[in-house]
XYZ file of C-alpha atoms in Angstrom:
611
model
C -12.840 -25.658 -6.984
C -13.331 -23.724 -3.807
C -14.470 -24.590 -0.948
C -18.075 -24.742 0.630
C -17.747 -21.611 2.651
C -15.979 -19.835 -0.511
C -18.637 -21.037 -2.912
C -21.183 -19.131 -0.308
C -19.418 -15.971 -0.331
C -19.276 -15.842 -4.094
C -22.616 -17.032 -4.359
C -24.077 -14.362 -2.120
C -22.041 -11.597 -4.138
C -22.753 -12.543 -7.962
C -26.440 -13.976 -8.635
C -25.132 -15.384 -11.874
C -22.079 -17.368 -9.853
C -23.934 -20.852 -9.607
C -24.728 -21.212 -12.885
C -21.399 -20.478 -13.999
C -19.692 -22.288 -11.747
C -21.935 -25.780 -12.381
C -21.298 -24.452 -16.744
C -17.367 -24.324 -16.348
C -17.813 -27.597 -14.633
C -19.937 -29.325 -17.763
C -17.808 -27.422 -20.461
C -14.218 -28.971 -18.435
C -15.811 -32.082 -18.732
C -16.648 -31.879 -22.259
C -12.873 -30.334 -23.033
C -11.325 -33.049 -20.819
C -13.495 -36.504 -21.716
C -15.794 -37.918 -19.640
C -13.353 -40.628 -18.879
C -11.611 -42.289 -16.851
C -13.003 -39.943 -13.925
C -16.725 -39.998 -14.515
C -18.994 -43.373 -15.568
C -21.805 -40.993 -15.993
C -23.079 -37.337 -16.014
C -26.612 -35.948 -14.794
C -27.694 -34.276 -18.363
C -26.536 -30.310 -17.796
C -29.992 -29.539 -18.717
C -31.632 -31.377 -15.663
C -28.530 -29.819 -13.454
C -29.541 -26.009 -15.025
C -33.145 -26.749 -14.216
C -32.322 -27.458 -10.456
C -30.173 -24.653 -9.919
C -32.662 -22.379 -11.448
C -35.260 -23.648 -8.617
C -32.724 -23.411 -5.982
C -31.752 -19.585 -7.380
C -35.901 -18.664 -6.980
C -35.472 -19.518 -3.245
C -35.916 -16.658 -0.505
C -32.418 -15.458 0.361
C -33.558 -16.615 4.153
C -34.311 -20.046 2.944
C -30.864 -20.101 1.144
C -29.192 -19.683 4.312
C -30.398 -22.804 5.896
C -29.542 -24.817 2.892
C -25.410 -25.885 4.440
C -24.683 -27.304 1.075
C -26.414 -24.410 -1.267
C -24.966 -24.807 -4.915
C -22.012 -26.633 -4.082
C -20.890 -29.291 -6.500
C -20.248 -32.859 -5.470
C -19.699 -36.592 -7.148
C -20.603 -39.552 -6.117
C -18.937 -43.266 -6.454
C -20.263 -45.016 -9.468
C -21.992 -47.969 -6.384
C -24.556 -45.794 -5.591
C -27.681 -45.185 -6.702
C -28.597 -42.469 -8.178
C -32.349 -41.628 -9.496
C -32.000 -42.085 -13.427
C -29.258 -42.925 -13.644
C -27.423 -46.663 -13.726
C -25.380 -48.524 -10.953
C -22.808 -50.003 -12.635
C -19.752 -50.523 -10.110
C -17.475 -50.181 -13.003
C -18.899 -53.264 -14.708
C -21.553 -51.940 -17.742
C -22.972 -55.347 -17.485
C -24.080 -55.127 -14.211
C -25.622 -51.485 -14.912
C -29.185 -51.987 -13.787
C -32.068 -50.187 -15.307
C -31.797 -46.505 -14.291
C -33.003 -46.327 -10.524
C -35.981 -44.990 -9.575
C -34.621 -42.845 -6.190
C -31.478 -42.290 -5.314
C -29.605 -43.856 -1.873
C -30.660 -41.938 1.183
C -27.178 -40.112 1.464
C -27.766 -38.732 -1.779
C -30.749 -37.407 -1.340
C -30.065 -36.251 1.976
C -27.074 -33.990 0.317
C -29.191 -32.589 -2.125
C -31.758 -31.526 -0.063
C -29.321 -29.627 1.886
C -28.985 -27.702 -1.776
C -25.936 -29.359 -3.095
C -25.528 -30.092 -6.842
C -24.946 -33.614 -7.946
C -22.719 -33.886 -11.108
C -22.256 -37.354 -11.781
C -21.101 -40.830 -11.226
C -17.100 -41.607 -10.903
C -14.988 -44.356 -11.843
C -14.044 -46.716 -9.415
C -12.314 -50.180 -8.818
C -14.882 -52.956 -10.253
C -17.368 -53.789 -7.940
C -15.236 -51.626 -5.040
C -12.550 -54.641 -4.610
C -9.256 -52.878 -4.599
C -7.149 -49.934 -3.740
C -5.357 -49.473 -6.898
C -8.128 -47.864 -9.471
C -7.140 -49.555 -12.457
C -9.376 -52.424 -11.916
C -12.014 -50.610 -14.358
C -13.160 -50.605 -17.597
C -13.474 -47.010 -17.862
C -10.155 -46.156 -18.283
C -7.153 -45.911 -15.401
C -7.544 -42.910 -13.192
C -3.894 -41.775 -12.526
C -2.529 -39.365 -9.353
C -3.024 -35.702 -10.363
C 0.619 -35.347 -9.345
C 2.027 -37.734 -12.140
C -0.144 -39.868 -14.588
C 2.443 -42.516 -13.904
C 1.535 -43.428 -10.885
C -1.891 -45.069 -9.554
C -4.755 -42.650 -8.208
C -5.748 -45.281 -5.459
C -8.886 -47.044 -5.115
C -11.436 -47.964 -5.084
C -12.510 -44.848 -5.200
C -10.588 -43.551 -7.441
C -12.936 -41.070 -9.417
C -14.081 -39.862 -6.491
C -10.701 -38.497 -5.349
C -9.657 -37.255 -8.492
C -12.417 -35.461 -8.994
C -11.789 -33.407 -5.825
C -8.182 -33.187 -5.905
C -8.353 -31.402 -9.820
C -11.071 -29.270 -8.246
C -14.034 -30.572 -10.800
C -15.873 -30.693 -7.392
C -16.166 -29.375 -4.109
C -16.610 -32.869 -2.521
C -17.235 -36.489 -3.471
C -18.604 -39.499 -2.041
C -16.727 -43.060 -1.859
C -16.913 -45.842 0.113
C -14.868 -47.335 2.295
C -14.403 -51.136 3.025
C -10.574 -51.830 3.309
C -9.221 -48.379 2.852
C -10.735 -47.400 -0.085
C -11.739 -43.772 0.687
C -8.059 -42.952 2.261
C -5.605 -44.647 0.024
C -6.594 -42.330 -3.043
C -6.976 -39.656 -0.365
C -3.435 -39.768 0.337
C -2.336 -40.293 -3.283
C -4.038 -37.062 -4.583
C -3.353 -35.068 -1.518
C -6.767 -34.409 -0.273
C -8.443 -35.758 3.356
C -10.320 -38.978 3.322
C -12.885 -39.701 6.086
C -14.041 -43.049 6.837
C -16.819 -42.892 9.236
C -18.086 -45.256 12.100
C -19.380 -47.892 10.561
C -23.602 -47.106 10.065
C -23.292 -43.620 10.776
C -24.299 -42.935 7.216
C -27.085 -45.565 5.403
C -25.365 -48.099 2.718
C -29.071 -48.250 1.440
C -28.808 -47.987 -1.970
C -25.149 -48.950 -1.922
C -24.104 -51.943 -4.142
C -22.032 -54.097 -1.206
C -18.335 -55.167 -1.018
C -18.626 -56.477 2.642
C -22.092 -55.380 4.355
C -21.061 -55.697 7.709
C -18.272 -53.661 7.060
C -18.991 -51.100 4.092
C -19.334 -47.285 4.636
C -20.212 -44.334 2.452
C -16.738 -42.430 3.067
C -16.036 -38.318 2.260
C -13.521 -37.229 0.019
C -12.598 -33.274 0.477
C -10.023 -30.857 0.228
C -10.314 -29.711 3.963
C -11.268 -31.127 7.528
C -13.955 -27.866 7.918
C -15.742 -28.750 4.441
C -15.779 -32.936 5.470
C -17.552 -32.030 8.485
C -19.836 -29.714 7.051
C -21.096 -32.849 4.962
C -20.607 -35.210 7.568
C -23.302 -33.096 9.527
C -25.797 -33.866 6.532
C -24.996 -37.032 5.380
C -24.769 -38.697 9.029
C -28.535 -39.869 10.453
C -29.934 -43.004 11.254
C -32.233 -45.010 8.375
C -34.531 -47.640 9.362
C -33.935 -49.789 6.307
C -30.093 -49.909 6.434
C -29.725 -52.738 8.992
C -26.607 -51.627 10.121
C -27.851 -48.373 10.801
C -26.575 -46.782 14.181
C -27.397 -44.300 16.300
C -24.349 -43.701 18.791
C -25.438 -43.278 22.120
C -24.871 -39.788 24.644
C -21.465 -41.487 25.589
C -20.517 -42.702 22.842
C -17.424 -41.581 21.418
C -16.485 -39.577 24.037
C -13.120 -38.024 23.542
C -11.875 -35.622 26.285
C -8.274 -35.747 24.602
C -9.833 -33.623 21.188
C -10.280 -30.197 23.415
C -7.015 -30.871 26.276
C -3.177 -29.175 25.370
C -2.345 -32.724 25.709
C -2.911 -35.825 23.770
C -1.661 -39.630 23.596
C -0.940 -40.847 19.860
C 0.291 -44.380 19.344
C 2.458 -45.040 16.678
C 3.826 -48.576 15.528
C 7.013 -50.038 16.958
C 10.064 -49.594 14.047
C 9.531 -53.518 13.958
C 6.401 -53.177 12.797
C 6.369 -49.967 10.129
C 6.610 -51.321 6.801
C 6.815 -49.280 3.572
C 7.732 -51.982 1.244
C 11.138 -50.483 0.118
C 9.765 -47.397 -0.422
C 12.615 -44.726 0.833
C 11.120 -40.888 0.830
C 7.985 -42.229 3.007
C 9.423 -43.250 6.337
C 11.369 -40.281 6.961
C 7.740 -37.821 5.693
C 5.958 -40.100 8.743
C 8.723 -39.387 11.049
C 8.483 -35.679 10.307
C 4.741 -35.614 10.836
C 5.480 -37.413 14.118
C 8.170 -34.867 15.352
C 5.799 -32.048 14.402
C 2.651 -33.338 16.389
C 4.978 -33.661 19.535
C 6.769 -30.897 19.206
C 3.916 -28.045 18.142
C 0.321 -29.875 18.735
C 0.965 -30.989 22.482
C 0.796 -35.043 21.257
C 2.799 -37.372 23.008
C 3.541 -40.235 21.689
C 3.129 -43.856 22.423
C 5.549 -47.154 20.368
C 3.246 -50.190 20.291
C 3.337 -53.608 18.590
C 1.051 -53.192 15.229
C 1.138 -57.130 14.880
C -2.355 -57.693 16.307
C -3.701 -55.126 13.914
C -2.113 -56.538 11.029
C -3.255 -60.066 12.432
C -7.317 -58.410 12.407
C -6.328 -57.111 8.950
C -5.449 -60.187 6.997
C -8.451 -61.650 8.212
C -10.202 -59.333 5.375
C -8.709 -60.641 2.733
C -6.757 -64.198 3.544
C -9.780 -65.133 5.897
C -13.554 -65.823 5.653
C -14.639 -61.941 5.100
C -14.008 -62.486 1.477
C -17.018 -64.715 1.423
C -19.270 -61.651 2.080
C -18.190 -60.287 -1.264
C -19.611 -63.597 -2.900
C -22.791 -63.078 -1.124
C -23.272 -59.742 -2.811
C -22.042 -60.122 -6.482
C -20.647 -63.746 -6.506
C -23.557 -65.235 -8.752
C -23.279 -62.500 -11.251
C -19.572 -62.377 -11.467
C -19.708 -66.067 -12.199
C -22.317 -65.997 -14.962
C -20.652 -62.679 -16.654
C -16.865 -64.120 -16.337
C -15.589 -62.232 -19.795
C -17.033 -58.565 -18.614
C -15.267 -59.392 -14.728
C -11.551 -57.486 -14.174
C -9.332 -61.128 -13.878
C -7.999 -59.930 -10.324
C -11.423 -58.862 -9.488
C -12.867 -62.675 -10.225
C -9.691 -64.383 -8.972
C -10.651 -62.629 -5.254
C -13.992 -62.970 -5.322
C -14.603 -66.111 -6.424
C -12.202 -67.455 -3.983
C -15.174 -67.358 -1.274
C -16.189 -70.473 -2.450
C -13.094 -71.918 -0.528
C -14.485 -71.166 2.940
C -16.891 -73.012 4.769
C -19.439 -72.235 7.771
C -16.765 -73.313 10.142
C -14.292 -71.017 8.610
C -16.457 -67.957 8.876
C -17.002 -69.125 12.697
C -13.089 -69.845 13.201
C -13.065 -66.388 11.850
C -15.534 -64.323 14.190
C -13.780 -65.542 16.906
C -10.269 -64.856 15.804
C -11.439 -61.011 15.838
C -12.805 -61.218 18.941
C -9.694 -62.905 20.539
C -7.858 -59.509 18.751
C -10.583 -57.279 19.969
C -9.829 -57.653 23.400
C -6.056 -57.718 22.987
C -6.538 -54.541 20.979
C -8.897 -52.928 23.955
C -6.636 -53.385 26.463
C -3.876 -52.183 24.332
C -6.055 -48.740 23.632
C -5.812 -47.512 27.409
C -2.390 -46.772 27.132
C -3.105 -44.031 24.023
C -5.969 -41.904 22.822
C -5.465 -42.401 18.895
C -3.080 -44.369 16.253
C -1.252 -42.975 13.916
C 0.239 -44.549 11.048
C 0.707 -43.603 7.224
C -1.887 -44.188 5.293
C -0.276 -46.054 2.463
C 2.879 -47.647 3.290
C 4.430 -46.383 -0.234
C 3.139 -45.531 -3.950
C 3.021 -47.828 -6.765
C 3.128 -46.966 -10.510
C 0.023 -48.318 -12.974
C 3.007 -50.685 -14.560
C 4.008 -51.860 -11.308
C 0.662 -52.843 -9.978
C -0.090 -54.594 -13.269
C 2.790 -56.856 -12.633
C 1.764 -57.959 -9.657
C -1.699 -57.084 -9.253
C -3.080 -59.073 -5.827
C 0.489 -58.707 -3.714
C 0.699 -54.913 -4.322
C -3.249 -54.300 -3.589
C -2.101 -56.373 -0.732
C 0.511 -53.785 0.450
C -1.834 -50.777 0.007
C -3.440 -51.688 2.713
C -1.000 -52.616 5.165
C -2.345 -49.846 7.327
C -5.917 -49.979 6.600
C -7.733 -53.236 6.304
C -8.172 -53.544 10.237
C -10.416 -50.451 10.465
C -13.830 -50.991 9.713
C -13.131 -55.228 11.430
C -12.312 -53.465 14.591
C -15.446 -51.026 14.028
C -13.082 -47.910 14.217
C -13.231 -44.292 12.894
C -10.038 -42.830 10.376
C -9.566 -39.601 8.358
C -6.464 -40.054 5.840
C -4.701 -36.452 6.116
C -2.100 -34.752 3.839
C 1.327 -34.857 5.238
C 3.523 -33.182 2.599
C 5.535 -33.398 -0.662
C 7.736 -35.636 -1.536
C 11.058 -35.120 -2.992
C 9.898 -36.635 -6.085
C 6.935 -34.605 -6.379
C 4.079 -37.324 -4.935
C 2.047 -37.101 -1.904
C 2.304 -38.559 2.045
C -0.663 -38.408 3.876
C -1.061 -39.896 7.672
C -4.050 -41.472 9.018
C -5.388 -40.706 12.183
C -7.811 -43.661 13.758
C -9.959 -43.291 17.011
C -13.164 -45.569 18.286
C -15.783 -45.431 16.813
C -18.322 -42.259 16.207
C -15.319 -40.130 17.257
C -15.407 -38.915 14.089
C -15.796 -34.944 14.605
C -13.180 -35.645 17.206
C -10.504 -36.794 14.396
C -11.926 -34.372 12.398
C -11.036 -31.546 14.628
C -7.226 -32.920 14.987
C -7.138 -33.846 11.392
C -7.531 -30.168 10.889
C -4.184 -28.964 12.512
C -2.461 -31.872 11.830
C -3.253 -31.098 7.940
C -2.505 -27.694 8.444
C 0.731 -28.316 10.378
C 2.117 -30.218 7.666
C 0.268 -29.846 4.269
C 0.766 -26.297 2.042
C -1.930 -26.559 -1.083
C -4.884 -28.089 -1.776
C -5.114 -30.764 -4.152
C -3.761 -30.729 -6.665
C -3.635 -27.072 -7.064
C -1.281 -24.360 -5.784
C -4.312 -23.079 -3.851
C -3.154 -22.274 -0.084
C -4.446 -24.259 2.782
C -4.072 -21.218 4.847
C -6.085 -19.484 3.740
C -9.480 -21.973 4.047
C -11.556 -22.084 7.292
C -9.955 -24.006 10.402
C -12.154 -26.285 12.047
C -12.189 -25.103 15.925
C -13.717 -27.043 18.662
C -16.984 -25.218 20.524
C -15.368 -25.787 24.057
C -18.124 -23.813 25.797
C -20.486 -26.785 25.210
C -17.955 -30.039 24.572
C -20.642 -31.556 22.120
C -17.045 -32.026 19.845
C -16.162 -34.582 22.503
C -19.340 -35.890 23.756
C -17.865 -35.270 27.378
C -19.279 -32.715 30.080
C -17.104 -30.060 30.871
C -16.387 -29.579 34.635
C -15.187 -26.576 36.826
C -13.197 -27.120 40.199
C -11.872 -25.404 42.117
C -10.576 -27.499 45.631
C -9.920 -30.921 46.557
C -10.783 -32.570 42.605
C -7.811 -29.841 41.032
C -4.579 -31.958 39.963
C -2.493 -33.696 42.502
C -5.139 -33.087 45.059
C -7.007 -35.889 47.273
C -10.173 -36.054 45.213
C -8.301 -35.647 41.816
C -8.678 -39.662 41.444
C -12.450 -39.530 40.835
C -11.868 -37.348 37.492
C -8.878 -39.435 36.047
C -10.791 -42.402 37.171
C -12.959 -41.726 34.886
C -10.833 -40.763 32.124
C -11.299 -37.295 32.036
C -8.649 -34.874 30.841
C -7.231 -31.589 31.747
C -8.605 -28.788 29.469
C -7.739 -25.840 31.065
C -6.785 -23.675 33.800
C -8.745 -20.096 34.572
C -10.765 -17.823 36.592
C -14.101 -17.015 37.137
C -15.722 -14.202 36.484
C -15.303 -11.278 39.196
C -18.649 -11.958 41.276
C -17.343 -15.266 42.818
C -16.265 -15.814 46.428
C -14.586 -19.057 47.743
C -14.309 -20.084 51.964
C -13.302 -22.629 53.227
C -15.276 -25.283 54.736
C -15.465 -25.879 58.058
C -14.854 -29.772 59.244
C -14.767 -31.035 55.485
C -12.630 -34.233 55.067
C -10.798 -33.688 53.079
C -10.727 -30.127 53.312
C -12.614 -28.382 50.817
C -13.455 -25.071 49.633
C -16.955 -23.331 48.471
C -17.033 -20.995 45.963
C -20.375 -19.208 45.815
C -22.142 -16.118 43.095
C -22.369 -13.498 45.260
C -24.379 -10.566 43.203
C -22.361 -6.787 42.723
C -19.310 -8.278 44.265
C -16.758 -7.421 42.448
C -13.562 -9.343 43.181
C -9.969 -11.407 41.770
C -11.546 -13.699 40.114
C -11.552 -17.495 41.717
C -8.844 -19.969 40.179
C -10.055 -23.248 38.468
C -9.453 -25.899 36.569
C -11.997 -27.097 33.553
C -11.985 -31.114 32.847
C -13.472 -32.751 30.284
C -15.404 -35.744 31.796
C -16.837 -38.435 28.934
C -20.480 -38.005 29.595
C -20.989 -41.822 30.696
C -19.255 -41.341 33.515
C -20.862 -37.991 34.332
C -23.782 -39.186 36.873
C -21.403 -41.527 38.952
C -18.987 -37.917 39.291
C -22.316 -35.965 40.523
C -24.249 -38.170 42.472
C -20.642 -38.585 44.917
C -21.135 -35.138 45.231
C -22.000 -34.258 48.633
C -23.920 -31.367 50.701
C -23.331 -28.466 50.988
C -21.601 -28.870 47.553
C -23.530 -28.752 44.490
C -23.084 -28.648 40.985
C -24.301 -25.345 39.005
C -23.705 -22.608 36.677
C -20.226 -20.646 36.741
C -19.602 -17.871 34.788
C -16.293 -17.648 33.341
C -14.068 -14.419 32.921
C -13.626 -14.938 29.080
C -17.697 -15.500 28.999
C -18.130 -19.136 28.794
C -20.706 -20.841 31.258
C -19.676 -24.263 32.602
C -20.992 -26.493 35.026
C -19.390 -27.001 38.130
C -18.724 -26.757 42.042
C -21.079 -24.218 44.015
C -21.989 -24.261 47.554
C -24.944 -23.479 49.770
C -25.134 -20.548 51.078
C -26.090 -21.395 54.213
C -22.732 -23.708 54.465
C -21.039 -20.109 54.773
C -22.145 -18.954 58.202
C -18.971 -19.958 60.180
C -16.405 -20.259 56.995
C -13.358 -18.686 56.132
C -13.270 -16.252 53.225
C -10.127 -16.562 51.309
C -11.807 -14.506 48.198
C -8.319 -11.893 48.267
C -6.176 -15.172 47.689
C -7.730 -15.636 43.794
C -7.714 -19.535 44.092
C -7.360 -23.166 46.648
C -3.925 -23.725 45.792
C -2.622 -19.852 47.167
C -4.970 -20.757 50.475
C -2.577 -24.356 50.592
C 0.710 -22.526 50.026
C -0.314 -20.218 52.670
C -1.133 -22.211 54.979
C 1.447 -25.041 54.011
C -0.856 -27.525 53.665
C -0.293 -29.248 49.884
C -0.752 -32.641 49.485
């Protein structure tokens, strides 16, 4: 299927496009069998009769529809207006529901077409997919091998390109394991950036509606639509200026952390360590990342709290009762873990909570040293016999590398990393704090693209799909404030302390546009320069470096600001306006003009006067 921005242009070329696109999908289905991707369908009639009111739209109106006409699935634990909710149990299935969950409708009023429902792991507790009674969905790369879960239908539904995009959630790695296993990207969001209303739960202080895709540009594209605060999801969140502030997204120069040999584990696997190696050579060597060993073992130690700690309870508390008095329609592995919530008591769950919190901190102070973590996103592959042999340990292994994530309250996106020499998938996942999710998004992108050839499961080229780009003439991809100077803050000068301080990063080094002047001041400490707009002068250019400051720490950088220094408006040479150092005019009277030397650090050398 292609993606949203070639579904537009094909769209905007052939009025009778849309319908044949949404047909071709209905008749593949028919040819194909509903399962085991889908658990339901929207009747083609109804779909028909939407598209037909979307094609009487104003071409104007189209336009501000993001998602006009582009197909997408969603997991079989949401609700969906008339149709059931089943999670993969029929028994379960309530009546059909009378709206759909607020993510749903949000996409479809951004003029996307809903399909149907997909298969999924029963009640969304594994990452295998074959805990359903809908039929196993296998890799598209080799119907031998588990698709992933447990959002399986989801990801398979993408990856053979019956859809554009699909929804999932994601608990304990459920919308990046199948990622990785049918070779498309998997984005788990913050936790509450998009509403769980009308979500059956796993965990409901940890669940989250995750995107399945076949690119980083058409994820964020629905990101954008799905993400918004809803007053009746108690978890809802609405991430603050300065939150997720990540300076590293838009500098030459990142920090990724990576585990400590001691501490990868791929289960035997043998193709897999050497793919994660190669994807860590290539970020160092062509994406500017440097990276950073550390000890995974308080990770792992937050992880198997999910599962071998009190957090299973929370499953209980949202299907326990009905599991228990519907035993014979329950998957066996999918009763075994659920019901063993009963086993934990208040104290437990306490004992628990502060375990985490005890790993939090260790984690936090462990963070400073790096800006993301990298680590595979499955530690190897299983086959549908060998997970059926041992059905809890394997699951178990899956997610080695995910179950921490949403306990820590962290952001991922599961990325394609390249072939295998027997034919399967790698992917990598990166992981950042949370609501840094464009942020991955945007390094996702080239990582993908760095190391990934086709889409899917197709022999479609990546190359030849959108790249996602950062907007660096307004930062809002990093929530940080981008900052011009041009004296005593530049690197390795005196003043240089109260940007790093701060954590902000080095984006950039340039010149102004040719109507700057710069002087120095006269009995600054430490010295300082003034650079000043000085209209129908036409000059070198001024020299000057452009930071990315996190916006928290923004006011504390300005208000130490002092006169005659200011912060304004600086026109750049390539046409990008940035805030950053001016000075008075009147500061000028008895200054030195050192316009002809194009920069501070040529007035320093001349004068030998570096720090």
């Amino acid at each position: 299927m292609p993606n949203i921005a070639a579904l537009h242009e094909i769209y905007a070329t052939d009025p009778n496009a849309l319908s044949t696109t949404i047909n071709d999908i209905y008749d593949r289905i028919e040819c194909e069998g509903l399962n085991p991707v889908w658990i339901a369908l929207i009747p083609r009639e109804k779909t028909l009769a939407r598209i037909q009111q979307l094609s009487l739209l104003p071409e104007g109106d189209r336009r501000k529809l993001p998602l006009f006409g582009i197909p997408f699935a969603v997991k079989d634990n949401m609700d969906v207006a008339g149709l059931g909710t089943a999670a993969a149990c029929p028994t379960f299935a309530r009546t059909p529901a009378t709206e759909s969950a607020p993510v749903v409708v949000k996409l479809e009023q951004a003029g996307a077409i809903l399909v149907g429902k997909t298969n999924m792991d029963q009640f969304a507790t594994g990452l295998v997919g074959t805990r359903t009674p809908y039929g196993v969905c296998a890799s598209v790369f080799n119907s031998n091998y588990i698709s992933g879960g447990s959002s399986s239908g989801s990801a398979v539904a993408v990856a053979s390109g019956l859809v554009t995009f699909a929804l999932g959630t994601d608990t304990a790695g459920s919308g990046r394991i199948p990622a990785m296993f049918n070779n498309v990207i998997g984005l788990k969001p913050t936790r509450g950036l998009l509403s769980t209303c009308g979500v059956v739960p796993a965990c409901r202080t940890l669940d989250c509606v995750s995107i399945l895709t076949e690119t980083a540009s058409d994820a964020s594209i629905v990101l954008a639509v799905a993400r918004g605060f809803d007053e009746l999801d108690p978890y809802s969140r609405v991430p603050s200026a300065s939150s997720g502030a990540a300076p590293w997204s838009i500098a030459p120069i990142f920090r990724f952390a990576i585990p400590t040999l001691e501490t990868r584990e791929f289960f035997g696997d043998v193709h897999n360590p050497t793919l994660f190696q190669k994807a860590i050579d290539v970020i160092k060597r062509d994406l500017g990342g440097e990276p950073v060993d550390i000890d995974l073992t308080p990770f792992l130690a937050a992880g198997n709290l999910l599962y071998k700690g009190p957090w299973v309870a929370e499953r209980y508390t949202a299907v326990g009762q009905f599991i228990e008095q519907h035993a014979k329609d329950i998957d066996p592995t999918v009763y075994t873990i659920i019901t063993k919530a009963k086993d934990y008591t208040a104290v437990d769950t306490f004992n628990g909570v502060y375990e985490l919190e005890r790993l939090k901190k260790k984690i936090h102070m462990l963070w400073k040293k790096f800006d993301i973590l990298l680590v595979p996103t499955a530690p190897r592959t299983y086959t549908i016999d060998e997970i059926a042999k041992a059905p809890i340990e394997r699951n178990s292994h899956l997610g080695y590398y995910t179950n921490f994530v949403n306990l820590l309250d962290l952001a991922a996106i599961s990325v394609p990393a390249g072939i295998r020499p027997d034919g399967l998938p790698f992917g990598v996942t990166l992981i950042g704090a949370a609501f840094t999710d464009t942020a991955l998004l945007l390094l996702g992108d080239r990582i993908h693209r760095a190391l990934a050839t086709n889409l899917g499961g197709s022999t479609r080229p990546l190359a030849n799909t959108p790249k996602l780009l950062p907007t660096e003439c307004n930062s809002m991809s990093s929530n940080c404030f981008l900052i011009a100077v041009v004296g005593a803050h530049l690197s390795g000068q005196p003043l240089n302390y109260q940007l790093t301080e701060r954590n902000a990063r080095l984006v950039r080094t340039c010149r102004t546009r040719h109507d700057y002047q710069l002087y120095v001041l006269k009995g600054s400490v430490p010295l300082k320069p003034g650079l000043v707009r000085v209209t129908d002068f036409k000059g070198p250019g001024i020299e000057l470096e452009i930071w990315a400051l996190p916006a928290d720490g923004a006011p504390s950088f300005i208000s130490m600001v002092p006169p005659p220094l200011s912060i304004g408006n600086i026109f750049l040479e390539d046409g990008c306006i940035v805030k950053g150092f001016l000075v008075e005019p009147s500061a000028l009277d008895s200054a030195q003009d050192i316009t002809h030397m194009g920069g501070w650090r040529a007035y320093l050398d001349s004068m030998n006067l570096h720090v």
